[in-house]
GROMACS .gro file of N, CA and C in nm:
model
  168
    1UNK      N    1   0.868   0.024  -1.388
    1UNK     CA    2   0.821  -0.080  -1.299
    1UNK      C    3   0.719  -0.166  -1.374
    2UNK      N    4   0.729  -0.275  -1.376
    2UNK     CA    5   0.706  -0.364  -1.430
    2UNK      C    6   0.516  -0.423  -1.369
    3UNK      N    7   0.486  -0.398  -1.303
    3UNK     CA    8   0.389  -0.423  -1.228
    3UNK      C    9   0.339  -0.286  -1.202
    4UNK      N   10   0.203  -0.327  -1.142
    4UNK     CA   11   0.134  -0.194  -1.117
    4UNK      C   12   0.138  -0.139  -1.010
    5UNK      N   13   0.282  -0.075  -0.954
    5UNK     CA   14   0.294  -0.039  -0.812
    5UNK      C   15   0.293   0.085  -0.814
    6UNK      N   16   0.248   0.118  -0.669
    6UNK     CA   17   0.232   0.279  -0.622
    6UNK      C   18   0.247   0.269  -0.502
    7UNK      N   19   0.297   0.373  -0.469
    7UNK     CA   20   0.289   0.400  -0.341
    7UNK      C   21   0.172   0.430  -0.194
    8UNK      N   22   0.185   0.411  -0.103
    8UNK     CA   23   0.088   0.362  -0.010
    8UNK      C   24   0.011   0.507  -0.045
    9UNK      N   25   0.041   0.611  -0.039
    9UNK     CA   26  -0.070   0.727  -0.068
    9UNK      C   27  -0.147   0.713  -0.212
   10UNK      N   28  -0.122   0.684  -0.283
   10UNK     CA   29  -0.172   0.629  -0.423
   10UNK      C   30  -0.250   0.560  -0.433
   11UNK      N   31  -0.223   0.458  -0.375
   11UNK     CA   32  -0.312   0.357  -0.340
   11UNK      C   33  -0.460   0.361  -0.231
   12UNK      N   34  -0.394   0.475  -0.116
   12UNK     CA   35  -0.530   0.537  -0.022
   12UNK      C   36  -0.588   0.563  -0.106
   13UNK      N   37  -0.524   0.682  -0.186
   13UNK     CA   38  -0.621   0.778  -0.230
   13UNK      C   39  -0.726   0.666  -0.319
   14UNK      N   40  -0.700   0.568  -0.420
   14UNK     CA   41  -0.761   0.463  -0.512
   14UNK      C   42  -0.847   0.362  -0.449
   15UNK      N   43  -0.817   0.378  -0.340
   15UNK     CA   44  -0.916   0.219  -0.235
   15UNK      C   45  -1.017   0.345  -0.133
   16UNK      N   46  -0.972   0.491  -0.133
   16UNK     CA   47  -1.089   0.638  -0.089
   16UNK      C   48  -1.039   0.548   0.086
   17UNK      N   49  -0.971   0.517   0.127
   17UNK     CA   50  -0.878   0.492   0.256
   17UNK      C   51  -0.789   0.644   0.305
   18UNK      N   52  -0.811   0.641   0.433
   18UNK     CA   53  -0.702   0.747   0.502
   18UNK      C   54  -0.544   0.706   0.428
   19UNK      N   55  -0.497   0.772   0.455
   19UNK     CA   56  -0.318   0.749   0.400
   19UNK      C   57  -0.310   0.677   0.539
   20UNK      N   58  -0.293   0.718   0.662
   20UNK     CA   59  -0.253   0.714   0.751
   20UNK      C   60  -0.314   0.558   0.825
   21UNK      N   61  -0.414   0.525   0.817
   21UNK     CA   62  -0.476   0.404   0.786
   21UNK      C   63  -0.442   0.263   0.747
   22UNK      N   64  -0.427   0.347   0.600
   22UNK     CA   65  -0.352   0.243   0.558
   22UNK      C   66  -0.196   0.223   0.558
   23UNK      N   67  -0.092   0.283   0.588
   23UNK     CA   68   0.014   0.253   0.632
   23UNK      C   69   0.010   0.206   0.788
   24UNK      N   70  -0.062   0.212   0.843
   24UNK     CA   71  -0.071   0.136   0.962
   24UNK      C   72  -0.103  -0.013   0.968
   25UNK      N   73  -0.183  -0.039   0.861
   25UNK     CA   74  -0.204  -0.158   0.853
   25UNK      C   75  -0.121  -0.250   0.762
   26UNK      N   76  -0.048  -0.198   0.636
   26UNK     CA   77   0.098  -0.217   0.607
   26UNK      C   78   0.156  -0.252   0.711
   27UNK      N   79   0.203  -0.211   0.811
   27UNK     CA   80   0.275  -0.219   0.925
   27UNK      C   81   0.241  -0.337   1.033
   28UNK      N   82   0.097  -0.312   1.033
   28UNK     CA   83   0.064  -0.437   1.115
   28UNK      C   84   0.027  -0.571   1.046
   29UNK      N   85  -0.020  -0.557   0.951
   29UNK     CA   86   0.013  -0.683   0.925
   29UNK      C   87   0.137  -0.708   0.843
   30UNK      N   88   0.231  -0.667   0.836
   30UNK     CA   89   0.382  -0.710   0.826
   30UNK      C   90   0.402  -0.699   0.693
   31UNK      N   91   0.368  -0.657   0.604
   31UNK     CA   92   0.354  -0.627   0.481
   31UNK      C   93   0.471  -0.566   0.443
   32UNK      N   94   0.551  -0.593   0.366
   32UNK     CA   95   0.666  -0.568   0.295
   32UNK      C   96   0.668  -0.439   0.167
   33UNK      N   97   0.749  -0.369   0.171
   33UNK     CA   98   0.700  -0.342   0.024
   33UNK      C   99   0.772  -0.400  -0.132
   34UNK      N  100   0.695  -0.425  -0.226
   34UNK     CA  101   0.701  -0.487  -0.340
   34UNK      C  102   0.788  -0.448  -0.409
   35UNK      N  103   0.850  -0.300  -0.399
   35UNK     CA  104   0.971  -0.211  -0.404
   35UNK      C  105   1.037  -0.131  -0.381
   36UNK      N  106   1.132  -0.093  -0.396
   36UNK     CA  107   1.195   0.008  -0.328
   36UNK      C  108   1.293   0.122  -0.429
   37UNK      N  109   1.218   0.211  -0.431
   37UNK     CA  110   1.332   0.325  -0.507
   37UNK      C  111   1.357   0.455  -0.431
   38UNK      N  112   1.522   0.453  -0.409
   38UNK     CA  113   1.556   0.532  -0.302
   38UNK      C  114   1.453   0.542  -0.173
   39UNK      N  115   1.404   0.636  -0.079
   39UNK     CA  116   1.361   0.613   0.030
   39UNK      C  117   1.189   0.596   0.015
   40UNK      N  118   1.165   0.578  -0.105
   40UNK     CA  119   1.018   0.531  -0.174
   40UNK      C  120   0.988   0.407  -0.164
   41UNK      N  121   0.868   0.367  -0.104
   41UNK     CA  122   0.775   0.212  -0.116
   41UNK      C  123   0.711   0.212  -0.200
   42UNK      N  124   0.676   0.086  -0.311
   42UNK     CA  125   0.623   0.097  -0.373
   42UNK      C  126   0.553  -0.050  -0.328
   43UNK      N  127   0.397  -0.063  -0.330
   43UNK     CA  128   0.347  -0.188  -0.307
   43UNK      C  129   0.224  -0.209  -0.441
   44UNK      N  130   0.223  -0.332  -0.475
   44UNK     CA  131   0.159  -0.384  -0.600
   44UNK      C  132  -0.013  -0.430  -0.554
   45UNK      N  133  -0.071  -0.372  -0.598
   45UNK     CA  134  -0.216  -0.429  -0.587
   45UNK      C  135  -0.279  -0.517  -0.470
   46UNK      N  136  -0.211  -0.640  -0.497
   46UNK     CA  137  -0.263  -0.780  -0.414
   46UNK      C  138  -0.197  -0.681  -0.267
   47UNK      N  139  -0.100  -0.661  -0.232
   47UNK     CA  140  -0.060  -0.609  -0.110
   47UNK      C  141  -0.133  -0.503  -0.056
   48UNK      N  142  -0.218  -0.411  -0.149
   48UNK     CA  143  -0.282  -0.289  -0.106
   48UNK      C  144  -0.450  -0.344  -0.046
   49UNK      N  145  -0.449  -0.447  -0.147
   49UNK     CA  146  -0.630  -0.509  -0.093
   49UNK      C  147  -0.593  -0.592   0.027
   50UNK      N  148  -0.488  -0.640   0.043
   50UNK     CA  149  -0.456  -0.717   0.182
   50UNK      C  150  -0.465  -0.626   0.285
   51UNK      N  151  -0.381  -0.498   0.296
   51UNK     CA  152  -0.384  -0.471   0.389
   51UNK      C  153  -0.542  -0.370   0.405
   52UNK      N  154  -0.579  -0.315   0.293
   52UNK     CA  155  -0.746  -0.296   0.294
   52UNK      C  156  -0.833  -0.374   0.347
   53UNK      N  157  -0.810  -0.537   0.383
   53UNK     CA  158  -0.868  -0.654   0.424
   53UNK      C  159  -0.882  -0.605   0.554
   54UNK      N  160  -0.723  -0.599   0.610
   54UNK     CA  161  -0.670  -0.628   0.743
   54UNK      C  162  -0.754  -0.482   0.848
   55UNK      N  163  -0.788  -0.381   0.762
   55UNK     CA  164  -0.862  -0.261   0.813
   55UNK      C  165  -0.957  -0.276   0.863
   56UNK      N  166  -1.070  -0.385   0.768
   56UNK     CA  167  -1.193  -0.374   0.797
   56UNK      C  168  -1.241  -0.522   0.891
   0.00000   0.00000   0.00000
């Protein structure tokens, strides 16, 4: 992967966010993910501080 993507628990754990938290807010604010391998999301940086935005 070409970019610096991880998955939404990866990313909790790196922004010290609930998992659960933050896939909620993925969700609410409509957030896509940046990739997809087999039944895996993978979202890139700018998408993880967005929805970190949308939390607080």
């Amino acid at each position: 992967m070409a970019e610096d993507l991880k998955t939404a628990a990866a990313w909790a754990k790196d922004l010290g966010l609930p998992e659960k938290k933050l896939k909620d807010a993925f969700k609410a604010a409509g957030i896509e993910p940046d990739a997809k391998k087999g039944v895996c999301a993978y979202y890139a940086k700018a998408s993880a501080e967005k929805a970190k935005k949308a939390i607080k």
